[in-house]
mmCIF file with all atom_site columns, C-alpha atoms in Angstrom:
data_model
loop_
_atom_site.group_PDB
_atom_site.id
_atom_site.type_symbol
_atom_site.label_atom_id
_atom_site.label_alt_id
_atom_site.label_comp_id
_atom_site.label_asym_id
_atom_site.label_entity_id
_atom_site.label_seq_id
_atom_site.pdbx_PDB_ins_code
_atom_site.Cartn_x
_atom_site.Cartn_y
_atom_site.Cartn_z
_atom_site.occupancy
_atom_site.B_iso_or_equiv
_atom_site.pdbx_formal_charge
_atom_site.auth_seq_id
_atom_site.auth_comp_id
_atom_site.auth_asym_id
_atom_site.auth_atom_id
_atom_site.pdbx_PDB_model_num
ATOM 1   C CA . UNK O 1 1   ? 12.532  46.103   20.889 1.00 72.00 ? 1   UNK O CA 1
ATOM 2   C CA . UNK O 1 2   ? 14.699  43.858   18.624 1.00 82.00 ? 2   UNK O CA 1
ATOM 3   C CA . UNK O 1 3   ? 17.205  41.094   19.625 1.00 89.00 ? 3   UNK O CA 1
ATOM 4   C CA . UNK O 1 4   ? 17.679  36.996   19.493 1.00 93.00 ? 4   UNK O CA 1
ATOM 5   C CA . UNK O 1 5   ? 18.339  34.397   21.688 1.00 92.00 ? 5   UNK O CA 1
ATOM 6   C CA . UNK O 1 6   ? 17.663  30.546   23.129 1.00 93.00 ? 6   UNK O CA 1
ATOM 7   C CA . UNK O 1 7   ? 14.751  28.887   24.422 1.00 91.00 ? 7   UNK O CA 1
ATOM 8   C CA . UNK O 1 8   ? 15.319  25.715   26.787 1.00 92.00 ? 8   UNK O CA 1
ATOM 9   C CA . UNK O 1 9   ? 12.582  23.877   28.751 1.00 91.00 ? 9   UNK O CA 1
ATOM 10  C CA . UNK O 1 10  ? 12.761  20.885   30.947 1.00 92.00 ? 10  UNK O CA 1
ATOM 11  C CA . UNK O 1 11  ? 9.918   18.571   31.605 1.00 91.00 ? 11  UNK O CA 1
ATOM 12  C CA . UNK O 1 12  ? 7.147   21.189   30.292 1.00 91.00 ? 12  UNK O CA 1
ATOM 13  C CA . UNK O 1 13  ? 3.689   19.945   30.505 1.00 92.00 ? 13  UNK O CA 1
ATOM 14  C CA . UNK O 1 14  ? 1.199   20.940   27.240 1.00 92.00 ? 14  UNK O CA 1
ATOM 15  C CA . UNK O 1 15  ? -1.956  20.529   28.807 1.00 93.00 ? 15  UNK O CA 1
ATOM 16  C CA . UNK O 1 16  ? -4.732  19.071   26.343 1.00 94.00 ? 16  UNK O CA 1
ATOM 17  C CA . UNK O 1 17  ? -2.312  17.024   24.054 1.00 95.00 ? 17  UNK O CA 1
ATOM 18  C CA . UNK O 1 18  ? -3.220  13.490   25.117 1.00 95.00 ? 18  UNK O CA 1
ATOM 19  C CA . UNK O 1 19  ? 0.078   11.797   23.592 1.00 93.00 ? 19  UNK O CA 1
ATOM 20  C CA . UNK O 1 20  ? -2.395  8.652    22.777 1.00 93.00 ? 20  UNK O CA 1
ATOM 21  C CA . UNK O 1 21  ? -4.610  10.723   20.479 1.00 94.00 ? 21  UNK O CA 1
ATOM 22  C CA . UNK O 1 22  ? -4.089  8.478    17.464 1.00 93.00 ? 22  UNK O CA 1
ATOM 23  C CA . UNK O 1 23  ? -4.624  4.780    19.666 1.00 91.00 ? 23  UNK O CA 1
ATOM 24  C CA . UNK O 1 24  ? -7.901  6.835    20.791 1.00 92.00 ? 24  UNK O CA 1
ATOM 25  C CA . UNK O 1 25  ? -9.105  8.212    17.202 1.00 91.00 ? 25  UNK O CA 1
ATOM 26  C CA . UNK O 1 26  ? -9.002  4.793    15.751 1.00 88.00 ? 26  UNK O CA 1
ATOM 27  C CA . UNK O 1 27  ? -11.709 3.507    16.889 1.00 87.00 ? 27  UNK O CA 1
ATOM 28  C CA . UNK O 1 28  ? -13.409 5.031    14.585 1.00 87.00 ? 28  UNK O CA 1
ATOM 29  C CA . UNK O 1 29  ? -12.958 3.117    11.444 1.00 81.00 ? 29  UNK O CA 1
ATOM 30  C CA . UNK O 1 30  ? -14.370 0.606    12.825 1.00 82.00 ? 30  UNK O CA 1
ATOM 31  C CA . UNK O 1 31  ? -17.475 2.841    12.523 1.00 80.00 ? 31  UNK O CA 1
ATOM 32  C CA . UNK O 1 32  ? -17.773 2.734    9.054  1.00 77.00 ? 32  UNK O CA 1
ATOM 33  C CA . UNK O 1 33  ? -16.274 6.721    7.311  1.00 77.00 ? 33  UNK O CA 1
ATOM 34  C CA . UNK O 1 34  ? -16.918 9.269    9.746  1.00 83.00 ? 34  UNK O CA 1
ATOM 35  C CA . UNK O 1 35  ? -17.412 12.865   8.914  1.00 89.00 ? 35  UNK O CA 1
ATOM 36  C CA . UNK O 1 36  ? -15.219 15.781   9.918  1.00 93.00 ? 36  UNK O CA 1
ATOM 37  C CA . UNK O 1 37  ? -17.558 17.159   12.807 1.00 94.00 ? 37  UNK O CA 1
ATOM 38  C CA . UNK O 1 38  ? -17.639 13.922   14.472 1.00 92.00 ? 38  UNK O CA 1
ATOM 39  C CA . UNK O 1 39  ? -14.102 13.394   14.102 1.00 94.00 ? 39  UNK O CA 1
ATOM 40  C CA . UNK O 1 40  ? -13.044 17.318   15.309 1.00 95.00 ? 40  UNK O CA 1
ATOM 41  C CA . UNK O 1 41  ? -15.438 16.392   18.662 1.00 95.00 ? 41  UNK O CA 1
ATOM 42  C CA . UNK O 1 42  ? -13.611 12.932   19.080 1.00 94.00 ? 42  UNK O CA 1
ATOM 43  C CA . UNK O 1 43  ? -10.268 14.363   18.718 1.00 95.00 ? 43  UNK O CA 1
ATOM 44  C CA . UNK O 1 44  ? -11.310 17.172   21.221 1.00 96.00 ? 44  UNK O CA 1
ATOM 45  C CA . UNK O 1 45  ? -12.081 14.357   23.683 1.00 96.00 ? 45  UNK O CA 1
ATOM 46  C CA . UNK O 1 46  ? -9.184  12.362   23.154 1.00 96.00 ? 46  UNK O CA 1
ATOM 47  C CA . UNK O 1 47  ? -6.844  15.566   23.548 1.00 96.00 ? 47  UNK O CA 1
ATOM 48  C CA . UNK O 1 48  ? -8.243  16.407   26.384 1.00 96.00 ? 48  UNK O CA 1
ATOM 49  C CA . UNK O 1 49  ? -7.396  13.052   28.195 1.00 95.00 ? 49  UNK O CA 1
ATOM 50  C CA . UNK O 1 50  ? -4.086  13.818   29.543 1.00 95.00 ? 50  UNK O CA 1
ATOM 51  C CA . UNK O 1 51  ? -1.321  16.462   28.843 1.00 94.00 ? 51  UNK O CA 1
ATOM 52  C CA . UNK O 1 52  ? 1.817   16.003   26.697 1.00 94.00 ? 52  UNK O CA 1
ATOM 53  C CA . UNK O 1 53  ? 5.012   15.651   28.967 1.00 93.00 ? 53  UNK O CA 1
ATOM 54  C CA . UNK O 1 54  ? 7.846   16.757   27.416 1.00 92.00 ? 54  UNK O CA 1
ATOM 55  C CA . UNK O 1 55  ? 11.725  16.192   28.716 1.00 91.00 ? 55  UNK O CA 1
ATOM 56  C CA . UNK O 1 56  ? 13.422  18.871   27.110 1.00 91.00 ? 56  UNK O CA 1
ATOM 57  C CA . UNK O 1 57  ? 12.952  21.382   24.315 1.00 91.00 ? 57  UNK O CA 1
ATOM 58  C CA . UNK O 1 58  ? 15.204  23.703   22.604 1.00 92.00 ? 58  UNK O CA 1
ATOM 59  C CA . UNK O 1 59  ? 14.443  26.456   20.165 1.00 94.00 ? 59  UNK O CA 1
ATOM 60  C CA . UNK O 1 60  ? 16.129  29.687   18.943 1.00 95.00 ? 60  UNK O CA 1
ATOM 61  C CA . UNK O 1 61  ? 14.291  33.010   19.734 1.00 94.00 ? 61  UNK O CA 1
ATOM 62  C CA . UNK O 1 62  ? 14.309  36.167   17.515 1.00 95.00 ? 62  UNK O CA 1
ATOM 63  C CA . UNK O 1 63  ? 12.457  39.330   18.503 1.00 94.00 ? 63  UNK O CA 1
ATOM 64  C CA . UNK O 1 64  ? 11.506  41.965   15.875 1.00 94.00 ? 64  UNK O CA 1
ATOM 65  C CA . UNK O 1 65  ? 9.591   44.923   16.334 1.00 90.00 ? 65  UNK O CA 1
ATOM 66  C CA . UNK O 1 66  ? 8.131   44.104   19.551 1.00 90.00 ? 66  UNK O CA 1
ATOM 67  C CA . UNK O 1 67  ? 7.117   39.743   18.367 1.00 94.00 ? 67  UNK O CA 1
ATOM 68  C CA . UNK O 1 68  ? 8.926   37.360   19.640 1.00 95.00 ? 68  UNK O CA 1
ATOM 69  C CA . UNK O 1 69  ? 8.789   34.413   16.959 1.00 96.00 ? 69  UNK O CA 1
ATOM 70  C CA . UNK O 1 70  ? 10.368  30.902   17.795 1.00 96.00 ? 70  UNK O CA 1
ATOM 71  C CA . UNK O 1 71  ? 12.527  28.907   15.501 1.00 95.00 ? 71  UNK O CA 1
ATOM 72  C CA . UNK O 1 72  ? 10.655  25.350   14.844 1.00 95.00 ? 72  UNK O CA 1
ATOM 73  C CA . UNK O 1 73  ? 10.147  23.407   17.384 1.00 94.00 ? 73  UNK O CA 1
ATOM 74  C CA . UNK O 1 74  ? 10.615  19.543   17.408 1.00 93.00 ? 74  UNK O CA 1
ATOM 75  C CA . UNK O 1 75  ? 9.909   16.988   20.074 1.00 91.00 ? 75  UNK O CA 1
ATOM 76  C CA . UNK O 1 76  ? 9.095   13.073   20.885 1.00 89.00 ? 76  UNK O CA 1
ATOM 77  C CA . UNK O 1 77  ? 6.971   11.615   23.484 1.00 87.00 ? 77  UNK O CA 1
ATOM 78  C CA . UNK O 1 78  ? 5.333   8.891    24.375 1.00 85.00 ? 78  UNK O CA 1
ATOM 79  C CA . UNK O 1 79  ? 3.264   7.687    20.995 1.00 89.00 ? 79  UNK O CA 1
ATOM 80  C CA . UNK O 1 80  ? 3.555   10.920   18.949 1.00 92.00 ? 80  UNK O CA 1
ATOM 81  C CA . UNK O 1 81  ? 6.137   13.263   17.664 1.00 94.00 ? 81  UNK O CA 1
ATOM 82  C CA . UNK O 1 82  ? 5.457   17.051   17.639 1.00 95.00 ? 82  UNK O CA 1
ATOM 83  C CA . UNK O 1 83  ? 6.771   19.946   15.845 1.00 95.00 ? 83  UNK O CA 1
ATOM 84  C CA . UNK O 1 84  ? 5.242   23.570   15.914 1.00 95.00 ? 84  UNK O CA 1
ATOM 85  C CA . UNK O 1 85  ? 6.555   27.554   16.256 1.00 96.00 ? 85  UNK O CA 1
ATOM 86  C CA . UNK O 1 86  ? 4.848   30.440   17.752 1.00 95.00 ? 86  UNK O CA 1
ATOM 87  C CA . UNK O 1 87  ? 4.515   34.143   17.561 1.00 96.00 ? 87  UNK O CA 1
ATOM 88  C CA . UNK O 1 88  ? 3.556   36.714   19.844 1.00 96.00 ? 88  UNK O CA 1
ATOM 89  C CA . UNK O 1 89  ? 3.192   39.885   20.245 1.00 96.00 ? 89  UNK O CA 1
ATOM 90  C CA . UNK O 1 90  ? 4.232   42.111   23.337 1.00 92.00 ? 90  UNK O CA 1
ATOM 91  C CA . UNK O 1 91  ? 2.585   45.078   22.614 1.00 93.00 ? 91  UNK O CA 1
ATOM 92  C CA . UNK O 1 92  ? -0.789  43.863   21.676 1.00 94.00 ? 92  UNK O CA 1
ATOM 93  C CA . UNK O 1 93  ? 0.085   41.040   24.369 1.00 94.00 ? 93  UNK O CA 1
ATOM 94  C CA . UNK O 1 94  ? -1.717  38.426   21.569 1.00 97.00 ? 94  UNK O CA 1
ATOM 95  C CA . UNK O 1 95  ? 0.026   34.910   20.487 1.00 95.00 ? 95  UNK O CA 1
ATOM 96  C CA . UNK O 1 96  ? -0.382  33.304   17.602 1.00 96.00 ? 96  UNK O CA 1
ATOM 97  C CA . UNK O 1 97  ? 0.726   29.423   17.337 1.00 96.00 ? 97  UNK O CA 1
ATOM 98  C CA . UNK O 1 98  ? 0.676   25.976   16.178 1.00 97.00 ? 98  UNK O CA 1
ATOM 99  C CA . UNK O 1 99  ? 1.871   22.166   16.967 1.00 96.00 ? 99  UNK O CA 1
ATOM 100 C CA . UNK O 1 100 ? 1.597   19.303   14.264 1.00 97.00 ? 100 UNK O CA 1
ATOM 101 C CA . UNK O 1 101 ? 1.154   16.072   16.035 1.00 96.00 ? 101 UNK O CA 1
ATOM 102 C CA . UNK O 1 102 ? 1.849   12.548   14.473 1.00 94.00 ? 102 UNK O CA 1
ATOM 103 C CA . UNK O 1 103 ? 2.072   9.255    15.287 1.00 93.00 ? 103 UNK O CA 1
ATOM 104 C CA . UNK O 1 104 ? 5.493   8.278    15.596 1.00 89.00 ? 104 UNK O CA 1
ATOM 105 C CA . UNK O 1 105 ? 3.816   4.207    14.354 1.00 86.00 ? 105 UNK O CA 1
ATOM 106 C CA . UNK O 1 106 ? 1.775   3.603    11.764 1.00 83.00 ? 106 UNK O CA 1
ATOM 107 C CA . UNK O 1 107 ? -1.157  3.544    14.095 1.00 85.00 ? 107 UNK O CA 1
ATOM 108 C CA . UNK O 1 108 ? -3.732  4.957    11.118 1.00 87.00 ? 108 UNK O CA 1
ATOM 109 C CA . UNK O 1 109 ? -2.799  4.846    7.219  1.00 86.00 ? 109 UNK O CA 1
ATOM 110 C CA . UNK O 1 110 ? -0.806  7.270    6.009  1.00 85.00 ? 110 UNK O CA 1
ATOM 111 C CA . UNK O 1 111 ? 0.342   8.172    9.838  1.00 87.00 ? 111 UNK O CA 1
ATOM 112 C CA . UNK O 1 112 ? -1.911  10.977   9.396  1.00 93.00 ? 112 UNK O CA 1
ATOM 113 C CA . UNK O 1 113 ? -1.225  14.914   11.440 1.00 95.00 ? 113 UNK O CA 1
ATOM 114 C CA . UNK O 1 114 ? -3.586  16.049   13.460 1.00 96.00 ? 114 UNK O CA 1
ATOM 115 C CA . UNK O 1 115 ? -2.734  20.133   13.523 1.00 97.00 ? 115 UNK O CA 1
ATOM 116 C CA . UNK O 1 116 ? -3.740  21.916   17.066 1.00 97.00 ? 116 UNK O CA 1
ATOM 117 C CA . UNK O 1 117 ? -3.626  25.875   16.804 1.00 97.00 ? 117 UNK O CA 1
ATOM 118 C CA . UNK O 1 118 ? -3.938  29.110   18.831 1.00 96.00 ? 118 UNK O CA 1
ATOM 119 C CA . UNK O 1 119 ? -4.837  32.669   18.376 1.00 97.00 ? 119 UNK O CA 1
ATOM 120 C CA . UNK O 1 120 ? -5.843  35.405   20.562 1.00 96.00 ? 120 UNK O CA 1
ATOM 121 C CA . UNK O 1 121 ? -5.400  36.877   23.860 1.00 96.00 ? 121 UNK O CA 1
ATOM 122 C CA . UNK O 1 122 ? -2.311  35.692   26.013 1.00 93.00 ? 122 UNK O CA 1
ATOM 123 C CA . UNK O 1 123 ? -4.025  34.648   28.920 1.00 92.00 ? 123 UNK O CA 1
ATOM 124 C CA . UNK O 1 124 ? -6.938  33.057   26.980 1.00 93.00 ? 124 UNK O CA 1
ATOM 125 C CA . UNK O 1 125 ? -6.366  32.013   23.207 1.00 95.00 ? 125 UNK O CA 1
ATOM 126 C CA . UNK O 1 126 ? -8.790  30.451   21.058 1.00 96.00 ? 126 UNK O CA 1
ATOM 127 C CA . UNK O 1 127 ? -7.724  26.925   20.152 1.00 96.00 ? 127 UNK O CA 1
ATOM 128 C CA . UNK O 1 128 ? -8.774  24.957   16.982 1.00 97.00 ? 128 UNK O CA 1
ATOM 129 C CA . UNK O 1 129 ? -8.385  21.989   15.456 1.00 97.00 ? 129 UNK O CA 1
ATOM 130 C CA . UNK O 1 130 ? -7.283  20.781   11.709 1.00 97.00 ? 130 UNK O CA 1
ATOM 131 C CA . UNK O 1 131 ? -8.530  17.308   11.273 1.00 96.00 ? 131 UNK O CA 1
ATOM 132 C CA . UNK O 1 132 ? -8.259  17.533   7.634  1.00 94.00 ? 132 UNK O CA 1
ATOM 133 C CA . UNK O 1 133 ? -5.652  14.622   6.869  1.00 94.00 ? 133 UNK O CA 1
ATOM 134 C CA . UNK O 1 134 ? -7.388  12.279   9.877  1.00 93.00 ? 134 UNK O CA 1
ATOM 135 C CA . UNK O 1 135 ? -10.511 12.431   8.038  1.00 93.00 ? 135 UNK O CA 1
ATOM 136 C CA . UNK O 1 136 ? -8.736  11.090   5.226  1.00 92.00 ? 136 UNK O CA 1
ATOM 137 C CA . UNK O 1 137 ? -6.755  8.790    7.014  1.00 91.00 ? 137 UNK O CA 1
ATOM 138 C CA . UNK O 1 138 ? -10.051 7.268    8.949  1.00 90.00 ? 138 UNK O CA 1
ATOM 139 C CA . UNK O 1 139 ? -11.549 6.963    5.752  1.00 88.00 ? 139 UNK O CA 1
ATOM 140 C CA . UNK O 1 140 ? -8.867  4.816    4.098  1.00 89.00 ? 140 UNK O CA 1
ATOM 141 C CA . UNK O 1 141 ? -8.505  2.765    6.892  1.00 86.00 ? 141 UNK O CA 1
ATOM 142 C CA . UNK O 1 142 ? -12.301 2.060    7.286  1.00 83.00 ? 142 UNK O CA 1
ATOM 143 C CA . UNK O 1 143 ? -12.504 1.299    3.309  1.00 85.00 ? 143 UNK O CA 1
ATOM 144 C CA . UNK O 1 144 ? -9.242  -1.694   4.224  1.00 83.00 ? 144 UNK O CA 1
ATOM 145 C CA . UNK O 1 145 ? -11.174 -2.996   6.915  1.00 79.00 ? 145 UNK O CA 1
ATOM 146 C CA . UNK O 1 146 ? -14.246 -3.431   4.908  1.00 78.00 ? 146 UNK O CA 1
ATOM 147 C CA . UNK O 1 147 ? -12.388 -4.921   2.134  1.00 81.00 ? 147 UNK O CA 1
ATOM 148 C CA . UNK O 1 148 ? -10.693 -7.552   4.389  1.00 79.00 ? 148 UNK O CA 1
ATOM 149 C CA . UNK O 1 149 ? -14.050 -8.355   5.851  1.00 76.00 ? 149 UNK O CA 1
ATOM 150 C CA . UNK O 1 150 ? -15.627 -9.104   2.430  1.00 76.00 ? 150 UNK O CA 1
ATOM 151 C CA . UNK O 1 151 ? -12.278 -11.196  1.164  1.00 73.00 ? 151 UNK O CA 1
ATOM 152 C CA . UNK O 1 152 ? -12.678 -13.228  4.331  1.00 75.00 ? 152 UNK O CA 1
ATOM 153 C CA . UNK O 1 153 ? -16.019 -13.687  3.542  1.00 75.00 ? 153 UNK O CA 1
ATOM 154 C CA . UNK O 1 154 ? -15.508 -14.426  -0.297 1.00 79.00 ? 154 UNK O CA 1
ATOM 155 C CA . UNK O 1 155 ? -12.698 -17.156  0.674  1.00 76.00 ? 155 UNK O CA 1
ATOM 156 C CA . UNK O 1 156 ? -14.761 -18.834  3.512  1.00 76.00 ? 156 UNK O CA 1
ATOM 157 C CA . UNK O 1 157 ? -17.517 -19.255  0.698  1.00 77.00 ? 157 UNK O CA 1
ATOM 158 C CA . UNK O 1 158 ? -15.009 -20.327  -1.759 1.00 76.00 ? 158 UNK O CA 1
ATOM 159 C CA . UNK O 1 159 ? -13.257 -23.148  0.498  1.00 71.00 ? 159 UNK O CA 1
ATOM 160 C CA . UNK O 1 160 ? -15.135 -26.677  0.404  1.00 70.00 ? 160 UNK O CA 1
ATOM 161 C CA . UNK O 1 161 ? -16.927 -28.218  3.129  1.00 69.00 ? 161 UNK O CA 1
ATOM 162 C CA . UNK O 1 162 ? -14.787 -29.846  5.453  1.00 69.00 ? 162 UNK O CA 1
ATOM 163 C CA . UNK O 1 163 ? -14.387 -33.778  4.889  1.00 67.00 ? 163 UNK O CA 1
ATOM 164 C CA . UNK O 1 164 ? -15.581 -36.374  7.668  1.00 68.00 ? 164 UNK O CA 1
ATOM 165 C CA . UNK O 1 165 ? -13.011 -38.206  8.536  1.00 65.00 ? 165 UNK O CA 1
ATOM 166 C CA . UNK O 1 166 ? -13.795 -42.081  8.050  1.00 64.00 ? 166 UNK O CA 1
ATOM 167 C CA . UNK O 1 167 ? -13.812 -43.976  11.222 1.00 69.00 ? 167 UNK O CA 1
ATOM 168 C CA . UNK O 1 168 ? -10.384 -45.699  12.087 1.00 71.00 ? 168 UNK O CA 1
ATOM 169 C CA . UNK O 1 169 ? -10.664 -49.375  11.867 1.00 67.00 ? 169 UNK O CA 1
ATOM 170 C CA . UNK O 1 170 ? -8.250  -51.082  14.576 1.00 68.00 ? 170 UNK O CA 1
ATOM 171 C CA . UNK O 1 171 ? -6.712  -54.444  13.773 1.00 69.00 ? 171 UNK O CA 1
ATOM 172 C CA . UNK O 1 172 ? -7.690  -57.240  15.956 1.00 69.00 ? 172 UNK O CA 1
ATOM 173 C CA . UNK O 1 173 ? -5.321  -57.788  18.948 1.00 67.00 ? 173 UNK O CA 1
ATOM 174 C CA . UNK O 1 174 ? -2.989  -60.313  17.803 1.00 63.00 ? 174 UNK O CA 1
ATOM 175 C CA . UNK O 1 175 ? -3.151  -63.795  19.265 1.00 63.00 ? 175 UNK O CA 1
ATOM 176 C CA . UNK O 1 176 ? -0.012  -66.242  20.195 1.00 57.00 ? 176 UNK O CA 1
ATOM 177 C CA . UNK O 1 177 ? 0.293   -69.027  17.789 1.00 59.00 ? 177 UNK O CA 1
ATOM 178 C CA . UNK O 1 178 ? -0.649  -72.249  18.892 1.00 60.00 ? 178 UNK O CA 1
ATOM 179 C CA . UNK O 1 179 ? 1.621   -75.000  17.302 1.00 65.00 ? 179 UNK O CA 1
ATOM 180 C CA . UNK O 1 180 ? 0.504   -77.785  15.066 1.00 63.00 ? 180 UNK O CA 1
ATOM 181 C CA . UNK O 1 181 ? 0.031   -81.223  16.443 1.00 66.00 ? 181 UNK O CA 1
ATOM 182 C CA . UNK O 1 182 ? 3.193   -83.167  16.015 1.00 67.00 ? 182 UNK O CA 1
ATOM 183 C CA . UNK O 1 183 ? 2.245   -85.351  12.864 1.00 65.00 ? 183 UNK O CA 1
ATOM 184 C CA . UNK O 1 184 ? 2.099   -89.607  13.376 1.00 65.00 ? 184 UNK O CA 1
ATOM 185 C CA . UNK O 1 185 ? 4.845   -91.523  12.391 1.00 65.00 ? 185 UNK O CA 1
ATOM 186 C CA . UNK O 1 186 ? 3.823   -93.502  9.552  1.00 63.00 ? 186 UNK O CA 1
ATOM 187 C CA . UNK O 1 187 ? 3.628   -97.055  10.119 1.00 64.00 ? 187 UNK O CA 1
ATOM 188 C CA . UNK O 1 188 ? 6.668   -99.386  9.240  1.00 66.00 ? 188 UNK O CA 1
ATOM 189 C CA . UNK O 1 189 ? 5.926   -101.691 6.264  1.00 64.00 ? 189 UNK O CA 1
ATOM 190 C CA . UNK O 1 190 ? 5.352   -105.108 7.064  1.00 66.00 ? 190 UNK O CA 1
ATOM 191 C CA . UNK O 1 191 ? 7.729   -108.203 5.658  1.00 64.00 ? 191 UNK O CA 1
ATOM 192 C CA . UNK O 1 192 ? 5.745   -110.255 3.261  1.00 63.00 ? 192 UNK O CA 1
ATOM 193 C CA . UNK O 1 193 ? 4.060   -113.553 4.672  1.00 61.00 ? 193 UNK O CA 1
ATOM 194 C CA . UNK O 1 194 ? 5.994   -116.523 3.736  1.00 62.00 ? 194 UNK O CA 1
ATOM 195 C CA . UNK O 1 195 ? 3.614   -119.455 1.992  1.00 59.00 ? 195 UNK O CA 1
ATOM 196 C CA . UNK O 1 196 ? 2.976   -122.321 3.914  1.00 56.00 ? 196 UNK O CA 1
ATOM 197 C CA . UNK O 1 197 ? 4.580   -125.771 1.914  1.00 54.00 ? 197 UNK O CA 1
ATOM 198 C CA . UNK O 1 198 ? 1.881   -128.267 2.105  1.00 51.00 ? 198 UNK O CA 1
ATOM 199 C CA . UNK O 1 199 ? 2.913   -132.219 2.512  1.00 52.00 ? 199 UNK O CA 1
ATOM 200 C CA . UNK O 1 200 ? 3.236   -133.834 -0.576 1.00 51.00 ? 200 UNK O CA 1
ATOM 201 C CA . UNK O 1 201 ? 1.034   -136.559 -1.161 1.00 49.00 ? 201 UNK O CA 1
ATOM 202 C CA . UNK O 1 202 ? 2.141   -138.265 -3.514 1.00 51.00 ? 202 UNK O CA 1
ATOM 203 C CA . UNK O 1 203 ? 5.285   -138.783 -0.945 1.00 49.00 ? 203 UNK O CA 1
ATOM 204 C CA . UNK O 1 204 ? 5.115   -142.103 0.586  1.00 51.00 ? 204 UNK O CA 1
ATOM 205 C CA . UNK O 1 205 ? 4.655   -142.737 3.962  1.00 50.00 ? 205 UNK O CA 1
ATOM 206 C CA . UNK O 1 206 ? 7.811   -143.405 6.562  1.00 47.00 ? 206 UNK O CA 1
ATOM 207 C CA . UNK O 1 207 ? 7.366   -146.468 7.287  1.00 49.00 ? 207 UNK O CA 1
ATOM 208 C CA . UNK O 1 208 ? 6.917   -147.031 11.369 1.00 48.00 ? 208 UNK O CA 1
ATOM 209 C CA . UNK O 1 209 ? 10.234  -149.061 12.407 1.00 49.00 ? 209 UNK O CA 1
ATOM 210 C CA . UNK O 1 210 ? 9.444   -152.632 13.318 1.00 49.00 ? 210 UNK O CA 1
ATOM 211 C CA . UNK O 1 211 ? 9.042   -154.161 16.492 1.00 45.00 ? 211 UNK O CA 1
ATOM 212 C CA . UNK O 1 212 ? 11.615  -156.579 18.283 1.00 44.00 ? 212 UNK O CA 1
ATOM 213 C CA . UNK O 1 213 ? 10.444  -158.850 19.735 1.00 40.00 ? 213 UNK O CA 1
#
């Protein structure tokens, strides 16, 4: 069996790939550094949430000696972009495939793939998990938080203690100015007294005028 072809799907669900895996994972730097197991089981979880809806993928197909291999496979959707191929094989009706997922923002340092595979029978394939680079990621991004917190702390130490403001002292409400008393006239100067002449005397006396008889 040998030949090649196209692959188009339309609005195909992939159960398990919650497309909010990164917003979900986090969390967890604010934990301190997690380890890998704890990080495999929380990105387990946070997969499992809802499925990855995708509107359209297209892919080239080549069949060889009874596999049917994929070309890569790229798609976008919601929060996280996806790539991934797979192989299976007709005869011994196994599969064998994987999907990168990353956050299409920088949601973790790095923006970190999370690597989702499968192996095994058709109708029931092992999947696993490669949380290699979120450990790493996580890690980073818990030592930044921890270094902001301390910084914050260093520069709240570091900044003086806040002055009291002195109390505001209001003017007193101004007051309509009364007007001065109209000053006196002063008083007019007075003419000299003129000296009295006293009778002379050493004048002699008028004589009283005679009588007629």
């Amino acid at each position: 069996l040998a030949g090649q072809g196209a692959l188009r799907l339309e609005q195909s669900k992939w159960p398990a790939l919650s497309p909010n895996v990164f917003a979900d994972l986090a969390v967890l730097a604010r934990e301190g550094t997690p380890d890998e197991p704890k990080v495999r089981a929380a990105a387990a979880a946070a997969l499992a949430k809802a499925p990855l809806t995708v509107p359209a993928i297209e892919t080239t197909l080549v069949v060889v000696g009874g596999q049917v291999r994929t070309g890569l496979i790229r798609a976008e959707a919601g929060a996280i972009a996806a790539r991934g191929s797979m192989t299976a094989d007709l005869p011994h009706e196994t599969l064998r495939g994987e999907v990168a997922l990353a956050p299409r923002s920088e949601v973790l340092p790095g923006s970190p793939e999370l690597l989702v595979r499968w192996s095994g029978a058709m109708r029931q394939p092992v999947r696993t998990l490669d949380v290699t680079a979120l450990v790493t990621s996580l890690a980073l991004a818990a030592v930044e938080r921890e270094t902001k917190r301390l910084d914050e702390r260093t520069l709240r130490r570091a900044m003086p203690p806040p002055v009291e403001a002195a109390p505001t002292v209001l003017p007193p409400p101004a007051t309509a100015a009364v007007p001065a008393p109209p000053m006196p006239n002063p008083p007019m100067p007075r003419p000299p007294a003129r000296p009295t002449t006293a009778p002379d005397a050493r004048a002699p006396d008028a004589k009283a005028p005679e009588a007629i008889w």
